């Protein structure tokens, strides 16, 4: 089994790291460059930088913040938010990003995934899937009706089925999937293991579990029962409830392979 990865996530709005619950009620969590350096030194495997309002505000991602962040870290950096062109991907990679995460633009123009993967390599292309569980109608005998894909920072339901969309983006050249449960996001009640596992079983590329981490056991479950190859987390780390080392020690103690400095 390959080493499992712990990925701190920096959700950035107006140049500051923020954190909310179910994609709303955002609060300030600090400076992205300073936090990136802290997590780099703490032994994180990778960092994910998401400009969470770029698409909704119809603007480009904050390149200067990406550049300053990349200067301070020596682990892989994934950047997402408002990425809608090959030129933007090129600019981000030049600014120091190792991968880019695309979401709304991929739904709007699925061929964008093909073009980006062909030009930059699928190892650079992460497709983010923000998914929300469909409501089960009353008197329905369906325990799990599935999940819809949302875009524009969780504001717009595309009507796409999350599992089918995951399979399509893999075929189009995505090298990795960042799967966020909108229902669990920020709740610290645990990842949506059913969502993560169902997608992981449907594709061959790595799946990053996102949304809902509340303790070390939640992360362990995402990487075992949920079959994710990496766990993304924010609140637990930003608020100092856990450290990267504590998480890795817990995982190693339960025979999950992880990398230590």
mmCIF file of C-alpha atoms in Angstrom:
data_model
loop_
_atom_site.group_PDB
_atom_site.id
_atom_site.type_symbol
_atom_site.label_atom_id
_atom_site.label_comp_id
_atom_site.label_asym_id
_atom_site.label_seq_id
_atom_site.Cartn_x
_atom_site.Cartn_y
_atom_site.Cartn_z
ATOM 1 C CA UNK A 1 0.000 0.000 0.000
ATOM 2 C CA UNK A 2 1.289 3.441 -0.933
ATOM 3 C CA UNK A 3 1.840 5.959 1.850
ATOM 4 C CA UNK A 4 -1.338 7.868 2.627
ATOM 5 C CA UNK A 5 -1.161 11.661 2.497
ATOM 6 C CA UNK A 6 -2.292 14.417 4.879
ATOM 7 C CA UNK A 7 -3.199 17.637 3.059
ATOM 8 C CA UNK A 8 -3.909 20.875 4.940
ATOM 9 C CA UNK A 9 -6.311 23.054 2.963
ATOM 10 C CA UNK A 10 -6.088 26.829 2.796
ATOM 11 C CA UNK A 11 -9.483 28.211 1.732
ATOM 12 C CA UNK A 12 -8.674 31.786 0.770
ATOM 13 C CA UNK A 13 -11.010 34.762 0.424
ATOM 14 C CA UNK A 14 -9.739 38.308 -0.148
ATOM 15 C CA UNK A 15 -6.202 37.165 0.602
ATOM 16 C CA UNK A 16 -7.018 35.574 3.980
ATOM 17 C CA UNK A 17 -7.576 31.957 4.996
ATOM 18 C CA UNK A 18 -11.195 31.379 6.043
ATOM 19 C CA UNK A 19 -13.200 28.462 7.349
ATOM 20 C CA UNK A 20 -16.939 27.878 7.459
ATOM 21 C CA UNK A 21 -19.614 25.213 7.830
ATOM 22 C CA UNK A 22 -21.382 23.748 4.772
ATOM 23 C CA UNK A 23 -19.634 26.371 2.591
ATOM 24 C CA UNK A 24 -21.120 29.361 4.519
ATOM 25 C CA UNK A 25 -20.585 31.393 7.726
ATOM 26 C CA UNK A 26 -16.924 32.009 6.948
ATOM 27 C CA UNK A 27 -14.535 33.172 9.680
ATOM 28 C CA UNK A 28 -10.950 34.395 9.419
ATOM 29 C CA UNK A 29 -8.290 31.745 10.096
ATOM 30 C CA UNK A 30 -5.066 33.595 9.300
ATOM 31 C CA UNK A 31 -2.551 34.575 6.648
ATOM 32 C CA UNK A 32 -2.117 31.980 3.884
ATOM 33 C CA UNK A 33 1.623 32.422 3.494
ATOM 34 C CA UNK A 34 2.272 32.097 7.222
ATOM 35 C CA UNK A 35 -0.003 29.056 7.563
ATOM 36 C CA UNK A 36 1.562 27.399 4.514
ATOM 37 C CA UNK A 37 5.007 27.726 6.066
ATOM 38 C CA UNK A 38 3.760 26.296 9.369
ATOM 39 C CA UNK A 39 2.282 23.230 7.673
ATOM 40 C CA UNK A 40 5.345 22.783 5.490
ATOM 41 C CA UNK A 41 7.525 22.684 8.605
ATOM 42 C CA UNK A 42 5.022 20.452 10.427
ATOM 43 C CA UNK A 43 5.402 17.584 7.977
ATOM 44 C CA UNK A 44 2.339 17.928 5.755
ATOM 45 C CA UNK A 45 2.633 15.871 2.577
ATOM 46 C CA UNK A 46 1.083 18.484 0.303
ATOM 47 C CA UNK A 47 -0.814 21.770 0.517
ATOM 48 C CA UNK A 48 -4.048 22.729 -1.193
ATOM 49 C CA UNK A 49 -4.748 26.422 -1.818
ATOM 50 C CA UNK A 50 -8.328 27.223 -2.891
ATOM 51 C CA UNK A 51 -9.469 30.741 -3.794
ATOM 52 C CA UNK A 52 -13.053 29.933 -2.862
ATOM 53 C CA UNK A 53 -14.768 33.039 -4.261
ATOM 54 C CA UNK A 54 -12.836 33.529 -7.523
ATOM 55 C CA UNK A 55 -15.407 31.724 -9.686
ATOM 56 C CA UNK A 56 -18.436 33.261 -7.964
ATOM 57 C CA UNK A 57 -16.905 36.745 -8.298
ATOM 58 C CA UNK A 58 -15.899 36.101 -11.945
ATOM 59 C CA UNK A 59 -12.248 37.008 -11.413
ATOM 60 C CA UNK A 60 -8.868 35.381 -11.729
ATOM 61 C CA UNK A 61 -7.192 33.641 -8.812
ATOM 62 C CA UNK A 62 -4.835 35.764 -6.690
ATOM 63 C CA UNK A 63 -1.546 34.918 -8.421
ATOM 64 C CA UNK A 64 0.630 36.998 -6.093
ATOM 65 C CA UNK A 65 -0.575 35.075 -3.034
ATOM 66 C CA UNK A 66 0.153 31.812 -4.827
ATOM 67 C CA UNK A 67 3.631 33.034 -5.709
ATOM 68 C CA UNK A 68 4.409 34.128 -2.145
ATOM 69 C CA UNK A 69 3.027 30.860 -0.776
ATOM 70 C CA UNK A 70 5.089 28.755 -3.188
ATOM 71 C CA UNK A 71 8.217 30.632 -2.138
ATOM 72 C CA UNK A 72 7.776 29.423 1.440
ATOM 73 C CA UNK A 73 6.935 25.748 0.938
ATOM 74 C CA UNK A 74 8.922 22.796 -0.353
ATOM 75 C CA UNK A 75 6.118 20.259 -0.651
ATOM 76 C CA UNK A 76 3.677 19.871 -3.563
ATOM 77 C CA UNK A 77 1.207 22.742 -3.847
ATOM 78 C CA UNK A 78 -2.197 22.372 -5.502
ATOM 79 C CA UNK A 79 -4.006 25.590 -6.413
ATOM 80 C CA UNK A 80 -7.662 25.994 -7.372
ATOM 81 C CA UNK A 81 -10.402 28.573 -7.717
ATOM 82 C CA UNK A 82 -11.571 30.353 -10.850
ATOM 83 C CA UNK A 83 -9.230 28.479 -13.187
ATOM 84 C CA UNK A 84 -10.789 28.554 -16.636
ATOM 85 C CA UNK A 85 -8.044 28.664 -19.244
ATOM 86 C CA UNK A 86 -4.828 26.979 -20.256
ATOM 87 C CA UNK A 87 -3.038 30.312 -19.891
ATOM 88 C CA UNK A 88 -4.154 30.541 -16.278
ATOM 89 C CA UNK A 89 -2.834 27.045 -15.617
ATOM 90 C CA UNK A 90 0.473 28.023 -17.219
ATOM 91 C CA UNK A 91 0.657 31.165 -15.052
ATOM 92 C CA UNK A 92 -0.028 29.194 -11.873
ATOM 93 C CA UNK A 93 2.576 26.554 -12.658
ATOM 94 C CA UNK A 94 5.075 29.350 -13.349
ATOM 95 C CA UNK A 95 4.120 30.950 -10.026
ATOM 96 C CA UNK A 96 5.127 27.748 -8.232
ATOM 97 C CA UNK A 97 2.060 25.509 -8.189
ATOM 98 C CA UNK A 98 2.673 21.811 -8.816
ATOM 99 C CA UNK A 99 -0.958 20.977 -9.617
ATOM 100 C CA UNK A 100 -4.139 22.863 -10.406
ATOM 101 C CA UNK A 101 -7.639 22.031 -9.245
ATOM 102 C CA UNK A 102 -10.502 22.760 -11.630
ATOM 103 C CA UNK A 103 -14.212 22.481 -10.943
ATOM 104 C CA UNK A 104 -16.715 24.903 -12.485
ATOM 105 C CA UNK A 105 -14.757 25.295 -15.721
ATOM 106 C CA UNK A 106 -14.575 21.520 -16.143
ATOM 107 C CA UNK A 107 -18.354 21.230 -15.861
ATOM 108 C CA UNK A 108 -18.926 24.155 -18.215
ATOM 109 C CA UNK A 109 -16.461 22.802 -20.803
ATOM 110 C CA UNK A 110 -15.511 19.155 -20.178
ATOM 111 C CA UNK A 111 -13.067 19.243 -23.109
ATOM 112 C CA UNK A 112 -11.024 21.691 -21.014
ATOM 113 C CA UNK A 113 -9.891 18.677 -18.982
ATOM 114 C CA UNK A 114 -8.677 16.924 -22.140
ATOM 115 C CA UNK A 115 -6.806 19.995 -23.367
ATOM 116 C CA UNK A 116 -5.214 20.743 -20.002
ATOM 117 C CA UNK A 117 -4.178 17.148 -19.429
ATOM 118 C CA UNK A 118 -2.709 16.851 -22.920
ATOM 119 C CA UNK A 119 -0.729 20.080 -22.618
ATOM 120 C CA UNK A 120 0.487 19.937 -19.019
ATOM 121 C CA UNK A 121 0.238 16.233 -18.134
ATOM 122 C CA UNK A 122 -2.444 14.503 -16.083
ATOM 123 C CA UNK A 123 -0.197 14.607 -13.003
ATOM 124 C CA UNK A 124 -0.927 18.362 -12.892
ATOM 125 C CA UNK A 125 -4.691 18.137 -13.261
ATOM 126 C CA UNK A 126 -6.908 17.654 -10.217
ATOM 127 C CA UNK A 127 -10.668 17.816 -10.750
ATOM 128 C CA UNK A 128 -12.568 18.974 -7.681
ATOM 129 C CA UNK A 129 -16.041 17.532 -7.142
ATOM 130 C CA UNK A 130 -18.266 19.329 -4.626
ATOM 131 C CA UNK A 131 -21.103 16.896 -3.971
ATOM 132 C CA UNK A 132 -24.311 17.053 -1.953
ATOM 133 C CA UNK A 133 -26.497 14.067 -1.160
ATOM 134 C CA UNK A 134 -29.874 14.126 -2.871
ATOM 135 C CA UNK A 135 -32.923 14.284 -0.654
ATOM 136 C CA UNK A 136 -34.702 10.964 -0.232
ATOM 137 C CA UNK A 137 -38.427 11.406 -0.994
ATOM 138 C CA UNK A 138 -40.873 10.383 1.699
ATOM 139 C CA UNK A 139 -41.971 6.740 1.523
ATOM 140 C CA UNK A 140 -39.012 5.963 -0.729
ATOM 141 C CA UNK A 141 -37.274 2.617 -0.238
ATOM 142 C CA UNK A 142 -33.987 3.970 -1.596
ATOM 143 C CA UNK A 143 -31.492 4.348 1.247
ATOM 144 C CA UNK A 144 -29.004 6.301 -0.882
ATOM 145 C CA UNK A 145 -30.331 8.237 -3.888
ATOM 146 C CA UNK A 146 -26.828 9.457 -4.763
ATOM 147 C CA UNK A 147 -25.119 12.849 -4.927
ATOM 148 C CA UNK A 148 -25.375 15.910 -7.180
ATOM 149 C CA UNK A 149 -22.357 17.929 -8.346
ATOM 150 C CA UNK A 150 -22.316 21.617 -7.376
ATOM 151 C CA UNK A 151 -20.231 24.449 -8.854
ATOM 152 C CA UNK A 152 -19.558 28.154 -8.286
ATOM 153 C CA UNK A 153 -18.443 27.628 -4.709
ATOM 154 C CA UNK A 154 -21.344 25.312 -3.925
ATOM 155 C CA UNK A 155 -23.962 27.791 -5.100
ATOM 156 C CA UNK A 156 -25.225 26.002 -8.216
ATOM 157 C CA UNK A 157 -26.538 22.464 -8.602
ATOM 158 C CA UNK A 158 -25.476 21.140 -12.010
ATOM 159 C CA UNK A 159 -27.751 18.106 -11.858
ATOM 160 C CA UNK A 160 -24.763 15.914 -12.720
ATOM 161 C CA UNK A 161 -24.427 12.626 -10.857
ATOM 162 C CA UNK A 162 -21.195 12.712 -8.856
ATOM 163 C CA UNK A 163 -20.219 9.116 -9.613
ATOM 164 C CA UNK A 164 -20.804 9.366 -13.357
ATOM 165 C CA UNK A 165 -18.993 12.708 -13.458
ATOM 166 C CA UNK A 166 -15.992 11.227 -11.612
ATOM 167 C CA UNK A 167 -15.748 8.462 -14.202
ATOM 168 C CA UNK A 168 -16.024 10.929 -17.081
ATOM 169 C CA UNK A 169 -13.300 13.267 -15.822
ATOM 170 C CA UNK A 170 -10.979 10.295 -15.302
ATOM 171 C CA UNK A 171 -11.516 9.279 -18.922
ATOM 172 C CA UNK A 172 -10.849 12.857 -20.029
ATOM 173 C CA UNK A 173 -7.428 12.927 -18.359
ATOM 174 C CA UNK A 174 -7.771 14.011 -14.728
ATOM 175 C CA UNK A 175 -4.932 12.634 -12.633
ATOM 176 C CA UNK A 176 -6.623 12.979 -9.257
ATOM 177 C CA UNK A 177 -10.019 13.784 -7.723
ATOM 178 C CA UNK A 178 -10.674 16.114 -4.799
ATOM 179 C CA UNK A 179 -14.049 14.965 -3.486
ATOM 180 C CA UNK A 180 -15.739 17.288 -0.994
ATOM 181 C CA UNK A 181 -18.944 16.395 0.823
ATOM 182 C CA UNK A 182 -20.900 19.626 1.098
ATOM 183 C CA UNK A 183 -23.100 17.996 3.746
ATOM 184 C CA UNK A 184 -20.119 17.246 5.991
ATOM 185 C CA UNK A 185 -17.952 20.282 5.234
ATOM 186 C CA UNK A 186 -16.825 22.059 8.386
ATOM 187 C CA UNK A 187 -19.054 19.995 10.687
ATOM 188 C CA UNK A 188 -16.233 17.895 12.200
ATOM 189 C CA UNK A 189 -18.733 15.020 12.295
ATOM 190 C CA UNK A 190 -16.704 12.783 9.979
ATOM 191 C CA UNK A 191 -16.217 12.381 6.252
ATOM 192 C CA UNK A 192 -19.018 11.068 4.037
ATOM 193 C CA UNK A 193 -17.460 7.613 3.760
ATOM 194 C CA UNK A 194 -20.155 6.363 1.417
ATOM 195 C CA UNK A 195 -19.467 9.158 -1.076
ATOM 196 C CA UNK A 196 -15.698 8.754 -0.939
ATOM 197 C CA UNK A 197 -15.771 4.958 -1.148
ATOM 198 C CA UNK A 198 -18.314 4.871 -3.978
ATOM 199 C CA UNK A 199 -16.207 7.210 -6.113
ATOM 200 C CA UNK A 200 -12.928 5.477 -5.188
ATOM 201 C CA UNK A 201 -14.413 2.154 -6.294
ATOM 202 C CA UNK A 202 -15.617 3.672 -9.573
ATOM 203 C CA UNK A 203 -12.271 5.121 -10.727
ATOM 204 C CA UNK A 204 -8.609 4.116 -10.909
ATOM 205 C CA UNK A 205 -7.058 7.498 -10.091
ATOM 206 C CA UNK A 206 -6.364 8.709 -6.526
ATOM 207 C CA UNK A 207 -9.225 10.210 -4.511
ATOM 208 C CA UNK A 208 -8.714 12.897 -1.872
ATOM 209 C CA UNK A 209 -11.392 12.867 0.848
ATOM 210 C CA UNK A 210 -12.552 16.314 1.932
ATOM 211 C CA UNK A 211 -15.147 17.678 4.326
ATOM 212 C CA UNK A 212 -15.946 16.688 7.885
ATOM 213 C CA UNK A 213 -12.741 15.698 9.690
ATOM 214 C CA UNK A 214 -13.255 15.987 13.455
ATOM 215 C CA UNK A 215 -10.649 13.659 14.950
ATOM 216 C CA UNK A 216 -7.900 11.203 14.037
ATOM 217 C CA UNK A 217 -10.312 8.306 13.753
ATOM 218 C CA UNK A 218 -12.323 10.139 11.093
ATOM 219 C CA UNK A 219 -9.140 10.457 9.027
ATOM 220 C CA UNK A 220 -8.305 6.805 9.598
ATOM 221 C CA UNK A 221 -11.783 5.806 8.412
ATOM 222 C CA UNK A 222 -11.516 7.965 5.278
ATOM 223 C CA UNK A 223 -8.230 6.295 4.334
ATOM 224 C CA UNK A 224 -9.439 2.760 5.036
ATOM 225 C CA UNK A 225 -13.220 2.333 4.866
ATOM 226 C CA UNK A 226 -13.514 5.325 2.529
ATOM 227 C CA UNK A 227 -10.674 4.017 0.339
ATOM 228 C CA UNK A 228 -9.229 7.512 -0.156
ATOM 229 C CA UNK A 229 -5.525 7.877 -0.821
ATOM 230 C CA UNK A 230 -5.317 11.251 0.907
ATOM 231 C CA UNK A 231 -7.258 13.243 3.483
ATOM 232 C CA UNK A 232 -7.840 16.981 3.225
ATOM 233 C CA UNK A 233 -8.504 18.918 6.408
ATOM 234 C CA UNK A 234 -8.677 22.496 7.568
ATOM 235 C CA UNK A 235 -10.500 23.377 10.799
ATOM 236 C CA UNK A 236 -8.754 20.755 12.915
ATOM 237 C CA UNK A 237 -5.367 22.146 11.994
ATOM 238 C CA UNK A 238 -6.225 25.852 11.782
ATOM 239 C CA UNK A 239 -7.777 25.785 15.265
ATOM 240 C CA UNK A 240 -4.895 23.814 16.770
ATOM 241 C CA UNK A 241 -7.037 20.831 17.757
ATOM 242 C CA UNK A 242 -4.576 18.448 16.112
ATOM 243 C CA UNK A 243 -1.158 18.575 14.495
ATOM 244 C CA UNK A 244 0.000 16.800 11.355
ATOM 245 C CA UNK A 245 2.388 14.717 13.465
ATOM 246 C CA UNK A 246 -0.362 13.611 15.854
ATOM 247 C CA UNK A 247 -2.485 12.476 12.916
ATOM 248 C CA UNK A 248 0.374 10.555 11.341
ATOM 249 C CA UNK A 249 1.339 8.924 14.631
ATOM 250 C CA UNK A 250 -2.260 7.763 15.051
ATOM 251 C CA UNK A 251 -2.387 6.367 11.520
ATOM 252 C CA UNK A 252 0.971 4.631 11.816
ATOM 253 C CA UNK A 253 -0.178 3.057 15.086
ATOM 254 C CA UNK A 254 -3.092 1.533 13.171
ATOM 255 C CA UNK A 255 -0.874 0.199 10.368
ATOM 256 C CA UNK A 256 -1.708 2.879 7.812
ATOM 257 C CA UNK A 257 1.507 3.750 5.932
ATOM 258 C CA UNK A 258 2.478 7.427 6.192
ATOM 259 C CA UNK A 259 5.601 9.485 5.586
ATOM 260 C CA UNK A 260 7.499 11.078 8.440
ATOM 261 C CA UNK A 261 10.166 13.745 8.204
#
